[in-house]
CSV table of C-alpha atoms and ligand atoms in Angstrom, one decimal:
chain,number,residue,atom,x,y,z
A,1,MET,CA,-30.7,-5.3,-16.1
A,2,ASN,CA,-29.2,-6.7,-12.6
A,3,THR,CA,-26.0,-4.7,-11.9
A,4,GLN,CA,-23.4,-6.7,-9.7
A,5,ILE,CA,-20.4,-5.6,-7.5
A,6,LYS,CA,-18.0,-7.8,-7.6
A,7,LYS,CA,-14.3,-7.9,-6.0
A,8,ILE,CA,-11.3,-8.7,-8.3
A,9,THR,CA,-11.1,-12.9,-8.1
A,10,PRO,CA,-10.7,-15.1,-10.8
A,11,GLU,CA,-14.3,-16.0,-11.2
A,12,SER,CA,-15.2,-12.2,-12.0
A,13,LEU,CA,-12.4,-11.8,-14.3
A,14,GLN,CA,-13.3,-14.6,-16.3
A,15,GLU,CA,-17.4,-13.3,-15.8
A,16,ALA,CA,-16.1,-9.7,-17.4
A,17,LYS,CA,-13.7,-11.2,-19.9
A,18,ASN,CA,-17.2,-13.5,-21.2
A,19,ILE,CA,-19.2,-10.2,-21.6
A,20,ILE,CA,-16.5,-7.9,-22.9
A,21,PHE,CA,-16.8,-11.3,-25.9
A,22,GLU,CA,-20.2,-10.8,-26.1
A,23,GLY,CA,-20.1,-7.2,-26.6
A,24,GLY,CA,-20.9,-5.8,-23.7
A,25,VAL,CA,-19.6,-3.2,-21.7
A,26,VAL,CA,-18.0,-3.9,-17.5
A,27,ALA,CA,-16.9,-1.5,-15.5
A,28,ILE,CA,-13.4,-1.8,-14.3
A,29,PRO,CA,-11.1,0.2,-11.5
A,30,THR,CA,-7.7,2.1,-12.3
A,31,GLU,CA,-5.3,4.6,-10.3
A,32,THR,CA,-7.3,7.5,-11.9
A,33,VAL,CA,-10.8,7.4,-12.1
A,34,TYR,CA,-13.5,4.0,-12.8
A,35,GLY,CA,-13.6,3.1,-16.7
A,36,LEU,CA,-16.9,1.4,-18.4
A,37,GLY,CA,-14.8,-0.6,-20.9
A,38,GLY,CA,-15.5,-2.4,-24.0
A,39,ASN,CA,-13.7,-4.3,-26.4
A,40,ALA,CA,-12.2,-1.7,-28.9
A,41,PHE,CA,-12.6,-4.1,-32.1
A,42,ASP,CA,-16.3,-4.3,-31.7
A,43,ASP,CA,-18.3,-1.8,-33.5
A,44,PHE,CA,-21.4,-2.8,-31.6
A,45,ALA,CA,-19.5,-2.5,-28.2
A,46,VAL,CA,-18.3,1.3,-28.7
A,47,LYS,CA,-21.0,2.4,-29.6
A,48,ARG,CA,-22.8,1.0,-26.4
A,49,ILE,CA,-20.6,2.7,-24.5
A,50,PHE,CA,-21.7,6.0,-25.9
A,51,GLU,CA,-25.1,5.0,-25.6
A,52,VAL,CA,-24.6,4.1,-21.9
A,53,LYS,CA,-23.2,7.4,-20.8
A,54,GLY,CA,-25.1,9.6,-23.2
A,55,ARG,CA,-21.2,10.9,-24.2
A,56,PRO,CA,-21.4,13.3,-27.1
A,57,ASN,CA,-20.0,11.4,-30.5
A,58,ASP,CA,-17.3,13.7,-31.1
A,59,ASN,CA,-15.7,12.8,-28.1
A,60,PRO,CA,-12.8,10.0,-28.8
A,61,LEU,CA,-12.3,7.3,-26.3
A,62,ILE,CA,-8.6,6.0,-24.8
A,63,ALA,CA,-7.9,2.4,-25.7
A,64,HIS,CA,-6.4,0.7,-22.6
A,65,VAL,CA,-3.8,-2.2,-22.7
A,66,HIS,CA,-1.7,-4.3,-19.9
A,67,THR,CA,2.1,-3.5,-19.6
A,68,ASP,CA,3.2,-6.5,-22.0
A,69,TYR,CA,1.1,-5.7,-24.9
A,70,ASP,CA,2.3,-5.5,-28.5
A,71,LEU,CA,1.7,-1.6,-29.1
A,72,SER,CA,2.8,-2.4,-33.2
A,73,LYS,CA,-0.4,-4.0,-33.0
A,74,ILE,CA,-2.3,-0.9,-33.1
A,75,ILE,CA,0.0,1.7,-33.4
A,76,ASP,CA,3.5,2.3,-35.8
A,77,TYR,CA,4.5,6.0,-35.5
A,78,ASP,CA,6.3,6.3,-32.3
A,79,PRO,CA,8.7,8.9,-31.6
A,80,PRO,CA,11.8,8.4,-29.6
A,81,TYR,CA,10.0,10.8,-26.6
A,82,ALA,CA,6.9,9.0,-26.9
A,83,LYS,CA,8.9,5.7,-26.1
A,84,LYS,CA,10.9,8.0,-23.2
A,85,LEU,CA,7.6,8.8,-21.9
A,86,ARG,CA,6.6,5.2,-21.9
A,87,GLU,CA,9.6,4.8,-19.8
A,88,ALA,CA,9.4,6.9,-17.3
A,89,PHE,CA,5.5,7.2,-16.6
A,90,LEU,CA,4.0,3.6,-17.7
A,91,PRO,CA,2.1,1.8,-16.4
A,92,GLY,CA,0.5,5.1,-14.5
A,93,PRO,CA,-1.7,8.1,-15.3
A,94,LEU,CA,-0.6,9.2,-18.8
A,95,THR,CA,-2.4,8.9,-21.9
A,96,LEU,CA,0.1,8.7,-25.3
A,97,VAL,CA,-1.9,10.1,-28.3
A,98,TYR,CA,-0.1,8.5,-31.7
A,99,PRO,CA,-1.5,8.7,-35.4
A,100,SER,CA,-3.9,5.9,-36.0
A,101,THR,CA,-3.5,2.9,-37.9
A,102,GLY,CA,-7.2,2.3,-38.4
A,103,LYS,CA,-7.1,-1.5,-36.5
A,104,VAL,CA,-8.9,-0.4,-33.9
A,105,SER,CA,-13.0,0.4,-34.5
A,106,PRO,CA,-13.6,4.3,-36.2
A,107,PHE,CA,-16.0,4.7,-33.3
A,108,VAL,CA,-13.4,4.7,-31.1
A,109,SER,CA,-11.3,7.8,-31.9
A,110,CYS,CA,-14.6,9.6,-33.4
A,111,GLY,CA,-13.3,10.8,-36.9
A,112,LEU,CA,-9.8,11.9,-35.2
A,113,ASP,CA,-6.7,10.9,-37.4
A,114,THR,CA,-5.3,9.6,-34.1
A,115,LEU,CA,-5.9,7.0,-31.2
A,116,ALA,CA,-5.3,7.8,-27.2
A,117,VAL,CA,-3.7,4.7,-25.8
A,118,ARG,CA,-3.0,4.2,-22.2
A,119,VAL,CA,-1.5,1.7,-19.6
A,120,PRO,CA,-3.0,1.7,-16.3
A,121,SER,CA,-1.2,0.7,-13.2
A,122,HIS,CA,-3.8,-0.5,-11.0
A,123,THR,CA,-3.5,-4.1,-10.2
A,124,GLY,CA,-7.0,-4.7,-11.1
A,125,ALA,CA,-6.9,-3.3,-14.0
A,126,GLN,CA,-3.8,-5.1,-15.2
A,127,ALA,CA,-5.4,-8.6,-14.0
A,128,PHE,CA,-8.9,-7.5,-15.9
A,129,LEU,CA,-6.4,-6.5,-19.1
A,130,ARG,CA,-4.3,-9.9,-19.1
A,131,GLU,CA,-7.4,-11.8,-18.7
A,132,VAL,CA,-9.0,-10.0,-21.9
A,133,ALA,CA,-5.5,-9.4,-24.1
A,134,ILE,CA,-7.1,-6.8,-26.4
A,135,PRO,CA,-7.2,-2.9,-26.0
A,136,ILE,CA,-10.0,-2.1,-24.0
A,137,VAL,CA,-11.7,1.4,-24.2
A,138,ALA,CA,-12.8,3.0,-21.3
A,139,PRO,CA,-14.0,6.4,-20.6
A,140,SER,CA,-14.5,7.3,-17.4
A,141,ALA,CA,-17.9,5.4,-16.0
A,142,ASN,CA,-20.1,8.5,-15.3
A,143,LEU,CA,-22.7,9.6,-16.9
A,144,SER,CA,-21.7,12.3,-19.4
A,145,ARG,CA,-21.5,15.5,-17.8
A,146,HIS,CA,-21.5,14.0,-14.3
A,147,VAL,CA,-19.0,13.5,-11.8
A,148,SER,CA,-16.2,10.9,-12.6
A,149,PRO,CA,-16.6,8.2,-10.3
A,150,THR,CA,-13.6,7.0,-7.9
A,151,SER,CA,-15.5,4.2,-5.9
A,152,ALA,CA,-17.5,0.9,-7.2
A,153,ARG,CA,-20.4,2.9,-5.2
A,154,HIS,CA,-19.9,5.9,-7.4
A,155,VAL,CA,-20.1,3.8,-10.9
A,156,PHE,CA,-23.6,1.7,-9.2
A,157,ASP,CA,-25.2,5.3,-8.5
A,158,ASP,CA,-25.0,5.9,-12.3
A,159,PHE,CA,-25.1,3.1,-14.0
A,160,ASN,CA,-27.6,0.6,-11.9
A,161,GLY,CA,-29.8,-1.6,-13.8
A,162,LYS,CA,-27.9,-0.4,-17.2
A,163,ILE,CA,-24.7,-2.6,-16.9
A,164,PRO,CA,-24.3,-6.2,-16.0
A,165,LEU,CA,-21.0,-6.0,-13.4
A,166,ILE,CA,-18.7,-3.6,-12.0
A,167,LEU,CA,-15.2,-4.9,-10.9
A,168,ASP,CA,-14.7,-3.3,-7.5
A,169,GLY,CA,-11.0,-2.4,-6.9
A,170,GLY,CA,-11.1,-0.2,-4.1
A,171,ASP,CA,-11.3,3.4,-4.0
A,172,CYS,CA,-8.9,5.1,-6.6
A,173,THR,CA,-5.7,7.0,-5.3
A,174,GLY,CA,-4.8,9.1,-7.7
A,175,GLY,CA,-8.6,10.8,-8.7
A,176,ILE,CA,-8.5,12.7,-11.5
A,177,GLU,CA,-8.3,11.3,-15.3
A,178,SER,CA,-5.1,10.9,-17.0
A,179,THR,CA,-2.8,13.3,-18.7
A,180,VAL,CA,-3.6,12.9,-22.4
A,181,CYS,CA,-0.4,14.1,-24.2
A,182,ASP,CA,-0.4,14.1,-28.1
A,183,CYS,CA,2.9,12.5,-29.2
A,184,THR,CA,1.8,12.9,-33.1
A,185,GLY,CA,4.2,16.2,-33.4
A,186,ASP,CA,8.0,17.3,-33.0
A,187,ILE,CA,7.7,17.7,-29.1
A,188,PRO,CA,4.7,16.5,-26.6
A,189,VAL,CA,1.8,18.1,-25.8
A,190,ILE,CA,-0.6,18.4,-23.1
A,191,LEU,CA,-4.0,17.9,-24.2
A,192,ARG,CA,-5.5,17.3,-20.7
A,193,PRO,CA,-3.6,17.8,-17.7
A,194,GLY,CA,-3.7,15.1,-15.0
A,195,LEU,CA,-1.2,13.5,-12.6
A,196,VAL,CA,1.8,13.9,-14.8
A,197,THR,CA,2.6,17.1,-15.1
A,198,LYS,CA,4.2,19.0,-17.8
A,199,GLU,CA,7.0,20.1,-15.2
A,200,MET,CA,7.6,15.9,-15.0
A,201,ILE,CA,7.6,15.6,-18.5
A,202,GLU,CA,9.6,18.3,-19.5
A,203,LYS,CA,12.6,16.9,-17.0
A,204,VAL,CA,12.3,13.5,-19.3
A,205,VAL,CA,12.2,14.9,-23.0
A,206,GLY,CA,13.4,18.7,-22.4
A,207,ALA,CA,10.3,20.4,-24.4
A,208,CYS,CA,6.3,20.0,-23.3
A,209,GLY,CA,3.7,22.2,-25.2
A,210,GLU,CA,0.3,22.8,-24.2
A,211,TYR,CA,-2.7,22.6,-26.4
A,212,VAL,CA,-5.1,25.4,-26.6
A,213,PRO,CA,-7.8,25.3,-28.7
A,214,ASP,CA,-7.7,27.9,-31.3
A,215,LEU,CA,-12.1,28.0,-31.6
A,216,ALA,CA,-12.1,31.3,-33.9
A,217,SER,CA,-10.0,29.6,-36.5
A,218,GLY,CA,-12.0,26.8,-37.5
A,219,GLU,CA,-9.7,24.1,-37.1
A,220,LYS,CA,-10.4,20.7,-35.9
A,221,VAL,CA,-10.3,20.9,-32.4
A,222,LYS,CA,-7.8,18.0,-31.2
A,223,SER,CA,-9.2,16.9,-28.1
A,224,PRO,CA,-12.8,17.5,-28.3
A,225,GLY,CA,-13.7,16.4,-24.8
A,226,VAL,CA,-11.6,19.5,-23.4
A,227,LEU,CA,-14.4,21.9,-24.0
A,228,TYR,CA,-17.7,20.0,-22.7
A,229,LYS,CA,-19.0,20.7,-19.2
A,230,HIS,CA,-17.8,18.0,-17.5
A,231,TYR,CA,-17.6,16.6,-13.8
A,232,SER,CA,-20.6,18.5,-12.5
A,233,PRO,CA,-22.4,17.8,-9.3
A,234,ARG,CA,-26.4,18.4,-9.5
A,235,CYS,CA,-26.3,21.0,-7.5
A,236,LYS,CA,-26.0,24.9,-8.1
A,237,THR,CA,-22.0,25.5,-8.1
A,238,LEU,CA,-20.2,28.2,-7.9
A,239,LEU,CA,-16.5,29.1,-8.1
A,240,PHE,CA,-14.8,31.6,-6.3
A,241,THR,CA,-11.3,33.1,-6.2
A,242,ASP,CA,-11.5,35.3,-3.3
A,243,GLY,CA,-12.5,33.4,0.2
A,244,ASN,CA,-14.3,36.7,1.3
A,245,ALA,CA,-16.4,36.7,-1.7
A,246,ALA,CA,-17.1,32.9,-1.2
A,247,LYS,CA,-18.4,33.9,2.6
A,248,GLU,CA,-20.5,36.3,1.5
A,249,ARG,CA,-22.2,34.1,-1.1
A,250,ALA,CA,-22.4,31.6,1.2
A,251,ALA,CA,-24.4,33.8,3.4
A,252,ALA,CA,-26.6,35.2,1.0
A,253,GLU,CA,-27.5,31.8,-0.1
A,254,ARG,CA,-28.5,30.4,3.3
A,255,THR,CA,-30.8,33.6,3.3
A,256,ALA,CA,-32.6,32.7,0.5
A,257,GLY,CA,-33.1,29.5,1.9
A,258,ALA,CA,-30.5,26.9,0.1
A,259,ARG,CA,-28.6,24.5,2.0
A,260,VAL,CA,-24.7,25.2,1.1
A,261,ALA,CA,-22.1,23.6,1.2
A,262,VAL,CA,-18.3,25.1,0.6
A,263,LEU,CA,-15.6,23.0,-1.1
A,264,CYS,CA,-12.3,24.4,-0.1
A,265,GLU,CA,-8.5,23.4,0.7
A,266,ASN,CA,-7.7,22.4,4.7
A,267,ALA,CA,-6.2,26.0,4.7
A,268,SER,CA,-9.4,27.8,4.1
A,269,VAL,CA,-11.6,25.6,6.3
A,270,SER,CA,-11.2,27.4,9.8
A,271,ALA,CA,-12.9,30.8,7.8
A,272,PHE,CA,-16.5,28.8,7.7
A,273,VAL,CA,-16.4,27.1,10.7
A,274,GLY,CA,-19.8,28.4,12.7
A,275,THR,CA,-21.1,30.0,9.8
A,276,GLY,CA,-23.8,27.6,9.2
A,277,VAL,CA,-22.7,25.6,6.1
A,278,THR,CA,-21.4,22.2,5.4
A,279,VAL,CA,-17.6,22.3,4.8
A,280,LEU,CA,-16.2,19.5,2.7
A,281,ASP,CA,-12.3,19.6,3.1
A,282,LEU,CA,-10.6,19.0,0.0
A,283,GLY,CA,-7.3,18.6,2.1
A,284,LYS,CA,-3.7,19.6,2.3
A,285,THR,CA,-1.0,18.5,-0.7
A,286,GLN,CA,-2.1,19.1,-4.1
A,287,THR,CA,-2.4,14.8,-4.6
A,288,GLU,CA,-4.8,14.3,-1.4
A,289,MET,CA,-6.8,17.1,-3.0
A,290,ALA,CA,-6.9,15.0,-6.6
A,291,ALA,CA,-7.7,12.1,-4.7
A,292,LYS,CA,-10.5,13.7,-2.6
A,293,LEU,CA,-12.2,16.1,-5.3
A,294,TYR,CA,-14.6,13.7,-7.0
A,295,GLY,CA,-15.9,12.1,-3.9
A,296,LEU,CA,-16.7,15.4,-2.5
A,297,LEU,CA,-18.4,16.6,-5.4
A,298,ARG,CA,-20.6,13.6,-5.4
A,299,GLU,CA,-21.1,13.8,-1.7
A,300,ALA,CA,-22.1,17.8,-2.2
A,301,GLU,CA,-25.1,16.8,-4.9
A,302,THR,CA,-26.7,14.6,-1.9
A,303,ILE,CA,-26.0,17.2,1.0
A,304,CYS,CA,-27.1,20.6,-0.8
A,305,ASP,CA,-28.7,23.1,-2.9
A,306,THR,CA,-25.5,25.3,-3.4
A,307,LEU,CA,-22.1,24.4,-3.7
A,308,ILE,CA,-19.9,27.2,-3.0
A,309,ALA,CA,-15.8,26.2,-4.6
A,310,VAL,CA,-12.8,27.9,-3.3
A,311,GLU,CA,-9.7,27.6,-6.0
A,312,PRO,CA,-6.7,26.4,-3.5
A,313,LYS,CA,-4.2,29.0,-3.7
A,314,GLU,CA,-1.6,26.9,-5.5
A,315,LYS,CA,-1.9,26.5,-9.0
A,316,ASP,CA,0.6,24.7,-10.6
A,317,GLY,CA,2.0,21.1,-10.8
A,318,VAL,CA,-1.0,18.3,-10.1
A,319,MET,CA,-3.3,21.3,-9.0
A,320,THR,CA,-3.3,22.2,-13.1
A,321,GLY,CA,-5.2,19.2,-13.5
A,322,VAL,CA,-7.4,19.7,-10.3
A,323,LEU,CA,-8.0,23.3,-11.1
A,324,ASN,CA,-9.2,22.3,-14.7
A,325,ARG,CA,-11.5,19.7,-13.4
A,326,LEU,CA,-13.0,22.5,-10.7
A,327,ARG,CA,-13.5,24.8,-13.2
A,328,LYS,CA,-15.6,22.5,-15.5
A,329,ALA,CA,-17.5,21.4,-12.9
A,330,CYS,CA,-18.5,25.0,-12.0
A,331,ALA,CA,-18.8,25.9,-15.4
A,332,SER,CA,-22.4,27.2,-16.3
A,333,GLU,CA,-22.2,25.3,-19.6
A,334,ASP,CA,-19.5,23.9,-22.7
A,335,ILE,CA,-18.0,26.6,-24.3
A,336,PRO,CA,-20.7,27.6,-27.3
A,337,HIS,CA,-18.7,26.8,-30.2
A,338,THR,CA,-19.0,23.1,-29.6
A,339,ARG,CA,-22.8,22.8,-28.4
A,340,LYS,CA,-24.9,20.9,-30.5
B,1,AMP,P1,-12.3,10.3,-20.9
B,1,AMP,O1,-12.1,8.9,-21.0
B,1,AMP,O2,-13.7,10.2,-20.4
B,1,AMP,O3,-11.6,10.4,-19.3
B,1,AMP,O4,-12.1,10.7,-21.9
B,1,AMP,C1,-10.9,11.0,-22.4
B,1,AMP,C2,-10.4,11.8,-23.0
B,1,AMP,O5,-9.4,11.6,-23.8
B,1,AMP,C3,-11.1,12.9,-23.7
B,1,AMP,O6,-10.9,14.2,-22.8
B,1,AMP,C4,-10.9,13.1,-24.9
B,1,AMP,O7,-11.2,14.3,-25.7
B,1,AMP,C5,-9.2,12.6,-25.0
B,1,AMP,N1,-9.2,11.7,-26.3
B,1,AMP,C6,-9.6,10.3,-26.3
B,1,AMP,N2,-8.8,9.6,-28.1
B,1,AMP,C7,-8.3,11.0,-28.1
B,1,AMP,C8,-7.6,11.3,-28.9
B,1,AMP,N3,-7.7,10.1,-30.2
B,1,AMP,N4,-7.1,12.4,-29.5
B,1,AMP,C9,-6.8,13.8,-28.5
B,1,AMP,N5,-8.1,12.8,-27.8
B,1,AMP,C10,-8.4,12.4,-27.6
B,2,MG,MG1,-15.0,11.2,-18.5
């Protein structure tokens, strides 16, 4: 199959729509990361997404809709706080999880009794969603466990020859996936941290919980995706909280003959200059670090054998999401319980 990258025009949108209604998948830009989109009502298309990505079949998908889509077509229970969250943050990088009404393909939610819905703000994503006018499931457009894509080129690198079309909407400005927030209980509960932070949600609705899976209890995990090793570059990765320990390990790796790169915030760059390693600068602000993280992880795998990552000092706000991704990218494996 020939994989084409096309700018978003009326013609490429029409082509994308045709592919979607034939049961195919199309990569689309969003403000967070690129997604691999398919018709949420079409069992075949949804299964194809899992197959193309190599995604574990217990990791559910998010349905994407345009700003004026009538949500009552796919959900019915809608607590007042969910309405407030939609008014405050949508369109934008916040996914809300509602009780499922069974309207979309059963393969979307992988056996959970909920459905995750997102309204992206990216103008290209909106144009595409308006064109098709149906919910589109769109997990991140990377091979499962690989680094999420923030440019059309990243998608091409993972799926050349495997999908027909990548709609190119430029580099993603957000850079990490949406905050996923459960709206099935009395208060919203964050299942996956992201650019819409707990503090931002609390300001709008008062209380907001954070989900910590209780693996020992044997309960069904609310958001299985949070347990998988993910976002990982194809090189050895080592994560440090302490800059000096990172420096020592970088030197040891170099002595052992490895090409070494260090990924750190701008404030730590000077400590590594002149030590013979390539320094990948995450930047200064939390949002800048979110935007640059995946591009740098993908760069790392092309230039080094060992990536030494150093956790930025700030841990709150948007960094909660950035650290969540960085720790998974550098994890040695899945949380053992989830291994199939
Ligand atoms: P991705 O689209 O690759 O960013 O992954 C989607 C994320 O949303 C994963 O972490 C899933 O576990 C989570 N997710 C999707 N649907 C649901 C749902 N119905 N309930 C809880 N989490 C979900
Ligand atoms: Mg993903």
